[in-house]
Amino acid sequence: MSDICEKLSIREAGSSDYDEIMKIGEFLYGFDFVASMYHQYLTWYHCYVGIIEGQIIAFNAGKIVDGGKTMITSGARVKAKLQGQGIMGQIIKHIVKKLRHISPELEYDCLTATSETTSEHEDKILRNYKYILKQINCDICCKRTDFNTDKINPNIGNDIQEIRYNRLKEIFYSPTSQWMFPDHRIVADWSSYRLLEENIPSLLERFGFWESGHLQSTVISVAETYVVKDRLNYCLNFYGSDSMEIRNHIAFHIQRIPEFVTTKCDDIMLSMLFPEYVQNPGQYYELFKSNCNDKAGQYAGELRLYERQL
């Protein structure tokens, strides 16, 4: 344990800690989702702060999924000048200890990281974690004033249906899930959930699920929206390889974006994640440009999933 960790104390985070947590540093280029969803995080997760000399210098949030078998974390951060000294490792150990009081059968710790993080730290990650899978990330940004849906056929998406509890359970345990969901997992909000009925309530509490393909799903999209500062983030995860159906889902969700835009939103970001088996995901950026805004900017990368046995 480093000298700095000897000074570290850890406690549960509360609503009054918001301002100090936001001062830990700027994350995700200033568009930190925890900033807009902090109070929901206190409900969704078990949240903890790290404190040194009376100041909050770190934060992480842990949650039990997979019927008590797995811990997922979200929103982790440490002050820049204190990174690399083992602080987050101590906080994760603390969260594991606390969550084991709730779920003694806790067995796995799941980690997701962007391609930028893994390019610098993957050797270190692989000392403790096993690589599971990756998804392709495509973010598209534009100004609200440049966004329109006039070129999209309003009839697109008529066969796309929202998925409810019983239908999602049916999909999870169907033969289709074997090829649709790599490693028998679904990724939402950069977190991995095994295809278990126990995960369905928390998934449906936060995300919208949509399917096309009539009696047998060919494509499923998972949607979440939130506003960070002056930007609407519309986040989508796709499952299925039918490119025409994926295009229909994207067009369907693009048509829904105006429902969530407020006068506070100057920018719109459509963030899409695709399983590795989806061919040429860049084509869907071109779909957005040609139908909504030819000035839209694009970011492409990867999200990697790791897991370790505790």
Tab-separated table of C-alpha atoms in Angstrom:
chain	number	residue	atom	x	y	z
A	1	MET	CA	0.000	0.000	0.000
A	2	SER	CA	1.354	3.437	-0.953
A	3	ASP	CA	1.950	6.167	1.630
A	4	ILE	CA	-0.952	8.161	0.208
A	5	CYS	CA	-3.321	5.215	0.731
A	6	GLU	CA	-2.381	5.189	4.413
A	7	LYS	CA	-4.073	8.591	4.650
A	8	LEU	CA	-7.172	7.459	2.739
A	9	SER	CA	-10.559	7.077	4.402
A	10	ILE	CA	-13.634	5.797	2.551
A	11	ARG	CA	-17.289	6.394	3.294
A	12	GLU	CA	-20.657	6.181	1.591
A	13	ALA	CA	-21.480	9.149	-0.639
A	14	GLY	CA	-24.515	11.332	0.001
A	15	SER	CA	-26.482	13.999	-1.822
A	16	SER	CA	-24.510	16.785	-0.106
A	17	ASP	CA	-21.248	15.501	-1.651
A	18	TYR	CA	-22.247	16.445	-5.200
A	19	ASP	CA	-20.260	19.681	-5.492
A	20	GLU	CA	-17.051	18.186	-4.105
A	21	ILE	CA	-17.324	15.112	-6.338
A	22	MET	CA	-17.698	17.339	-9.381
A	23	LYS	CA	-14.490	19.140	-8.350
A	24	ILE	CA	-12.460	15.910	-8.529
A	25	GLY	CA	-11.811	16.714	-12.175
A	26	GLU	CA	-13.223	16.994	-15.669
A	27	PHE	CA	-14.182	13.699	-17.266
A	28	LEU	CA	-15.404	12.673	-20.708
A	29	TYR	CA	-14.288	15.990	-22.185
A	30	GLY	CA	-16.559	17.920	-19.846
A	31	PHE	CA	-19.680	15.848	-20.572
A	32	ASP	CA	-19.692	13.724	-17.431
A	33	PHE	CA	-22.880	11.642	-17.156
A	34	VAL	CA	-22.520	11.402	-13.364
A	35	ALA	CA	-22.950	15.176	-13.223
A	36	SER	CA	-26.464	14.915	-14.649
A	37	MET	CA	-27.495	11.649	-12.969
A	38	TYR	CA	-25.770	11.820	-9.578
A	39	HIS	CA	-28.940	11.682	-7.488
A	40	GLN	CA	-30.220	8.725	-9.532
A	41	TYR	CA	-26.834	7.075	-8.980
A	42	LEU	CA	-27.437	7.223	-5.241
A	43	THR	CA	-30.530	5.088	-5.905
A	44	TRP	CA	-29.134	2.782	-8.590
A	45	TYR	CA	-25.703	2.148	-7.022
A	46	HIS	CA	-23.855	1.940	-3.727
A	47	CYS	CA	-21.719	5.086	-4.024
A	48	TYR	CA	-18.492	5.782	-2.125
A	49	VAL	CA	-16.010	8.633	-1.838
A	50	GLY	CA	-12.330	8.570	-0.955
A	51	ILE	CA	-11.154	11.290	1.423
A	52	ILE	CA	-7.661	12.561	2.237
A	53	GLU	CA	-7.111	15.345	4.755
A	54	GLY	CA	-10.804	16.189	4.775
A	55	GLN	CA	-11.139	16.555	1.001
A	56	ILE	CA	-13.006	14.240	-1.376
A	57	ILE	CA	-10.425	13.086	-3.903
A	58	ALA	CA	-12.096	10.005	-5.431
A	59	PHE	CA	-15.482	8.488	-6.237
A	60	ASN	CA	-16.838	5.154	-7.447
A	61	ALA	CA	-20.231	3.452	-7.569
A	62	GLY	CA	-20.873	-0.290	-7.298
A	63	LYS	CA	-23.937	-2.391	-8.026
A	64	ILE	CA	-24.840	-6.065	-7.621
A	65	VAL	CA	-26.175	-7.783	-10.756
A	66	ASP	CA	-26.473	-11.316	-12.148
A	67	GLY	CA	-28.519	-12.575	-9.227
A	68	GLY	CA	-25.900	-11.526	-6.692
A	69	LYS	CA	-22.897	-13.009	-8.519
A	70	THR	CA	-21.340	-9.919	-10.137
A	71	MET	CA	-20.346	-6.392	-9.147
A	72	ILE	CA	-20.346	-3.682	-11.798
A	73	THR	CA	-18.920	-0.214	-11.178
A	74	SER	CA	-19.549	3.126	-12.841
A	75	GLY	CA	-18.375	6.723	-12.670
A	76	ALA	CA	-14.932	5.996	-11.165
A	77	ARG	CA	-12.592	8.964	-10.824
A	78	VAL	CA	-9.536	10.106	-8.847
A	79	LYS	CA	-7.955	13.575	-8.733
A	80	ALA	CA	-5.338	13.774	-11.482
A	81	LYS	CA	-2.366	14.442	-9.189
A	82	LEU	CA	-3.220	11.366	-7.085
A	83	GLN	CA	-3.817	8.856	-9.876
A	84	GLY	CA	-1.682	5.738	-10.183
A	85	GLN	CA	-1.087	5.372	-6.438
A	86	GLY	CA	-3.588	2.616	-5.673
A	87	ILE	CA	-6.432	4.788	-4.392
A	88	MET	CA	-9.090	3.351	-6.709
A	89	GLY	CA	-7.929	-0.175	-5.931
A	90	GLN	CA	-8.557	0.483	-2.229
A	91	ILE	CA	-12.005	1.910	-2.953
A	92	ILE	CA	-12.948	-1.109	-5.078
A	93	LYS	CA	-11.815	-3.450	-2.276
A	94	HIS	CA	-13.980	-1.460	0.133
A	95	ILE	CA	-17.016	-1.671	-2.175
A	96	VAL	CA	-16.537	-5.434	-2.616
A	97	LYS	CA	-16.394	-5.878	1.165
A	98	LYS	CA	-19.574	-3.845	1.666
A	99	LEU	CA	-21.482	-5.567	-1.142
A	100	ARG	CA	-20.522	-9.009	0.166
A	101	HIS	CA	-22.495	-8.183	3.306
A	102	ILE	CA	-25.520	-7.811	1.018
A	103	SER	CA	-24.674	-10.700	-1.315
A	104	PRO	CA	-22.271	-13.267	0.222
A	105	GLU	CA	-22.225	-15.187	-3.091
A	106	LEU	CA	-20.573	-12.246	-4.909
A	107	GLU	CA	-18.025	-13.859	-7.221
A	108	TYR	CA	-17.091	-11.521	-10.097
A	109	ASP	CA	-16.001	-7.924	-10.619
A	110	CYS	CA	-16.680	-6.539	-14.098
A	111	LEU	CA	-14.773	-3.641	-15.666
A	112	THR	CA	-15.327	-1.705	-18.896
A	113	ALA	CA	-12.771	0.623	-20.464
A	114	THR	CA	-12.487	2.735	-23.604
A	115	SER	CA	-9.863	2.101	-26.267
A	116	GLU	CA	-7.972	5.186	-25.043
A	117	THR	CA	-7.694	3.708	-21.554
A	118	THR	CA	-6.743	0.235	-22.741
A	119	SER	CA	-4.065	1.547	-25.107
A	120	GLU	CA	-2.251	2.985	-22.082
A	121	HIS	CA	-3.143	0.552	-19.315
A	122	GLU	CA	-4.221	-2.803	-20.803
A	123	ASP	CA	-1.115	-4.643	-19.565
A	124	LYS	CA	-1.936	-3.503	-16.044
A	125	ILE	CA	-5.621	-4.407	-16.436
A	126	LEU	CA	-4.783	-7.912	-17.700
A	127	ARG	CA	-2.709	-8.641	-14.594
A	128	ASN	CA	-5.960	-8.877	-12.659
A	129	TYR	CA	-8.771	-9.146	-15.215
A	130	LYS	CA	-9.664	-11.461	-18.082
A	131	TYR	CA	-10.656	-9.911	-21.418
A	132	ILE	CA	-14.238	-10.914	-22.324
A	133	LEU	CA	-15.433	-8.973	-25.381
A	134	LYS	CA	-15.440	-5.611	-27.113
A	135	GLN	CA	-18.002	-3.356	-28.741
A	136	ILE	CA	-17.537	-0.766	-31.461
A	137	ASN	CA	-18.393	2.775	-30.380
A	138	CYS	CA	-19.618	5.430	-32.822
A	139	ASP	CA	-20.536	8.894	-31.488
A	140	ILE	CA	-22.147	11.486	-33.765
A	141	CYS	CA	-22.454	15.124	-32.674
A	142	CYS	CA	-24.234	18.088	-34.181
A	143	LYS	CA	-25.798	21.412	-33.265
A	144	ARG	CA	-29.480	21.358	-32.360
A	145	THR	CA	-30.142	24.112	-34.877
A	146	ASP	CA	-28.654	21.944	-37.659
A	147	PHE	CA	-30.655	18.837	-36.738
A	148	ASN	CA	-33.795	17.866	-38.628
A	149	THR	CA	-35.620	14.687	-39.595
A	150	ASP	CA	-37.379	15.929	-42.728
A	151	LYS	CA	-35.631	13.434	-45.016
A	152	ILE	CA	-36.596	10.379	-42.969
A	153	ASN	CA	-39.624	8.418	-44.123
A	154	PRO	CA	-42.164	8.854	-41.286
A	155	ASN	CA	-43.378	5.277	-41.837
A	156	ILE	CA	-39.981	3.813	-40.936
A	157	GLY	CA	-40.158	2.062	-37.610
A	158	ASN	CA	-43.812	1.069	-37.786
A	159	ASP	CA	-42.838	-2.551	-37.102
A	160	ILE	CA	-40.485	-1.677	-34.213
A	161	GLN	CA	-42.063	-2.610	-30.904
A	162	GLU	CA	-41.141	-1.768	-27.325
A	163	ILE	CA	-40.069	-4.799	-25.283
A	164	ARG	CA	-41.688	-5.440	-21.911
A	165	TYR	CA	-40.722	-7.773	-19.065
A	166	ASN	CA	-42.124	-11.072	-20.324
A	167	ARG	CA	-40.879	-10.557	-23.872
A	168	LEU	CA	-37.379	-9.629	-22.670
A	169	LYS	CA	-37.306	-12.768	-20.531
A	170	GLU	CA	-38.342	-14.804	-23.573
A	171	ILE	CA	-35.525	-13.260	-25.640
A	172	PHE	CA	-32.917	-13.866	-22.928
A	173	TYR	CA	-33.696	-17.582	-22.833
A	174	SER	CA	-34.334	-18.122	-26.551
A	175	PRO	CA	-31.970	-19.934	-28.971
A	176	THR	CA	-31.533	-16.575	-30.767
A	177	SER	CA	-29.663	-15.170	-27.768
A	178	GLN	CA	-26.774	-17.576	-28.378
A	179	TRP	CA	-25.591	-15.643	-31.441
A	180	MET	CA	-27.144	-12.231	-30.800
A	181	PHE	CA	-25.479	-11.575	-27.423
A	182	PRO	CA	-21.730	-12.393	-27.344
A	183	ASP	CA	-20.691	-14.373	-24.265
A	184	HIS	CA	-24.385	-14.483	-23.321
A	185	ARG	CA	-24.288	-10.885	-22.030
A	186	ILE	CA	-26.020	-7.632	-22.796
A	187	VAL	CA	-24.157	-4.323	-22.439
A	188	ALA	CA	-26.045	-1.185	-21.385
A	189	ASP	CA	-24.554	2.029	-19.988
A	190	TRP	CA	-21.101	0.521	-20.553
A	191	SER	CA	-21.950	-2.225	-18.056
A	192	SER	CA	-22.333	-5.953	-18.628
A	193	TYR	CA	-25.342	-7.986	-17.541
A	194	ARG	CA	-25.679	-11.729	-18.011
A	195	LEU	CA	-28.894	-12.845	-19.683
A	196	LEU	CA	-30.687	-13.641	-16.442
A	197	GLU	CA	-34.237	-12.832	-15.414
A	198	GLU	CA	-32.902	-11.341	-12.167
A	199	ASN	CA	-31.383	-8.468	-14.188
A	200	ILE	CA	-34.569	-7.511	-16.020
A	201	PRO	CA	-36.164	-5.188	-13.387
A	202	SER	CA	-33.094	-2.947	-13.068
A	203	LEU	CA	-32.573	-2.925	-16.844
A	204	LEU	CA	-36.153	-1.872	-17.565
A	205	GLU	CA	-36.044	0.732	-14.788
A	206	ARG	CA	-33.353	2.638	-16.643
A	207	PHE	CA	-33.375	1.639	-20.325
A	208	GLY	CA	-35.869	1.295	-23.150
A	209	PHE	CA	-35.748	-1.916	-25.211
A	210	TRP	CA	-37.022	-2.131	-28.792
A	211	GLU	CA	-37.216	-4.965	-31.315
A	212	SER	CA	-38.026	-5.612	-34.946
A	213	GLY	CA	-38.445	-8.863	-36.803
A	214	HIS	CA	-42.007	-9.740	-35.833
A	215	LEU	CA	-42.178	-13.127	-34.067
A	216	GLN	CA	-38.404	-13.620	-34.023
A	217	SER	CA	-36.247	-10.589	-33.257
A	218	THR	CA	-33.682	-9.755	-35.910
A	219	VAL	CA	-32.475	-6.531	-34.255
A	220	ILE	CA	-32.799	-5.211	-30.703
A	221	SER	CA	-31.906	-1.673	-29.652
A	222	VAL	CA	-31.394	-0.490	-26.068
A	223	ALA	CA	-31.911	3.240	-25.479
A	224	GLU	CA	-31.142	5.778	-22.762
A	225	THR	CA	-31.308	9.590	-22.853
A	226	TYR	CA	-29.927	12.248	-20.535
A	227	VAL	CA	-28.784	15.865	-20.712
A	228	VAL	CA	-25.264	16.920	-19.686
A	229	LYS	CA	-24.717	20.667	-19.571
A	230	ASP	CA	-26.205	21.865	-22.859
A	231	ARG	CA	-26.025	18.551	-24.744
A	232	LEU	CA	-28.644	15.838	-25.194
A	233	ASN	CA	-27.036	12.392	-25.144
A	234	TYR	CA	-29.094	9.713	-26.888
A	235	CYS	CA	-27.325	6.407	-26.248
A	236	LEU	CA	-28.038	3.211	-28.182
A	237	ASN	CA	-26.767	-0.368	-28.010
A	238	PHE	CA	-27.609	-2.639	-30.946
A	239	TYR	CA	-27.864	-6.420	-31.179
A	240	GLY	CA	-28.389	-8.248	-34.465
A	241	SER	CA	-26.556	-8.189	-37.791
A	242	ASP	CA	-29.256	-7.279	-40.336
A	243	SER	CA	-27.949	-3.953	-41.665
A	244	MET	CA	-31.306	-2.864	-43.096
A	245	GLU	CA	-33.045	-3.484	-39.776
A	246	ILE	CA	-30.289	-1.624	-37.907
A	247	ARG	CA	-30.795	1.318	-40.272
A	248	ASN	CA	-34.532	1.205	-39.542
A	249	HIS	CA	-33.869	1.231	-35.792
A	250	ILE	CA	-31.511	4.196	-36.117
A	251	ALA	CA	-34.060	6.109	-38.205
A	252	PHE	CA	-36.760	5.240	-35.645
A	253	HIS	CA	-34.669	6.571	-32.754
A	254	ILE	CA	-33.581	9.667	-34.682
A	255	GLN	CA	-37.264	10.516	-35.092
A	256	ARG	CA	-37.663	10.237	-31.300
A	257	ILE	CA	-34.814	12.649	-30.496
A	258	PRO	CA	-36.980	15.825	-30.692
A	259	GLU	CA	-39.133	14.418	-27.846
A	260	PHE	CA	-36.158	14.807	-25.505
A	261	VAL	CA	-34.638	18.061	-26.770
A	262	THR	CA	-35.230	21.052	-24.512
A	263	THR	CA	-34.458	24.725	-24.997
A	264	LYS	CA	-31.364	24.151	-22.838
A	265	CYS	CA	-29.877	21.779	-25.427
A	266	ASP	CA	-27.521	23.431	-27.897
A	267	ASP	CA	-25.993	20.136	-29.044
A	268	ILE	CA	-27.117	16.583	-29.743
A	269	MET	CA	-24.975	13.468	-29.487
A	270	LEU	CA	-26.122	10.108	-30.811
A	271	SER	CA	-23.886	7.483	-29.200
A	272	MET	CA	-24.059	3.991	-30.725
A	273	LEU	CA	-22.456	0.729	-29.600
A	274	PHE	CA	-22.339	-2.352	-31.829
A	275	PRO	CA	-21.175	-5.921	-31.146
A	276	GLU	CA	-17.948	-6.849	-32.880
A	277	TYR	CA	-19.826	-9.035	-35.381
A	278	VAL	CA	-21.663	-6.040	-36.939
A	279	GLN	CA	-20.069	-5.235	-40.295
A	280	ASN	CA	-18.969	-1.695	-41.201
A	281	PRO	CA	-20.686	0.308	-38.425
A	282	GLY	CA	-19.354	3.488	-40.050
A	283	GLN	CA	-22.140	3.233	-42.630
A	284	TYR	CA	-24.620	4.344	-39.969
A	285	TYR	CA	-22.744	7.610	-39.502
A	286	GLU	CA	-23.315	8.261	-43.189
A	287	LEU	CA	-27.023	7.520	-42.668
A	288	PHE	CA	-27.187	10.237	-40.005
A	289	LYS	CA	-25.278	12.744	-42.150
A	290	SER	CA	-27.395	12.191	-45.242
A	291	ASN	CA	-30.726	12.362	-43.409
A	292	CYS	CA	-30.226	14.784	-40.526
A	293	ASN	CA	-27.117	16.910	-40.707
A	294	ASP	CA	-24.235	16.810	-43.178
A	295	LYS	CA	-22.108	18.868	-40.739
A	296	ALA	CA	-22.173	16.205	-38.025
A	297	GLY	CA	-18.859	15.183	-36.476
A	298	GLN	CA	-17.909	11.604	-35.669
A	299	TYR	CA	-15.856	9.780	-33.051
A	300	ALA	CA	-15.100	6.065	-33.408
A	301	GLY	CA	-13.518	3.803	-30.813
A	302	GLU	CA	-13.937	0.631	-28.797
A	303	LEU	CA	-15.393	-0.351	-25.467
A	304	ARG	CA	-13.696	-3.368	-23.887
A	305	LEU	CA	-15.151	-5.593	-21.207
A	306	TYR	CA	-13.022	-7.374	-18.595
A	307	GLU	CA	-13.899	-9.593	-15.657
A	308	ARG	CA	-12.067	-11.090	-12.700
A	309	GLN	CA	-12.986	-13.685	-10.133
A	310	LEU	CA	-12.922	-12.248	-6.631
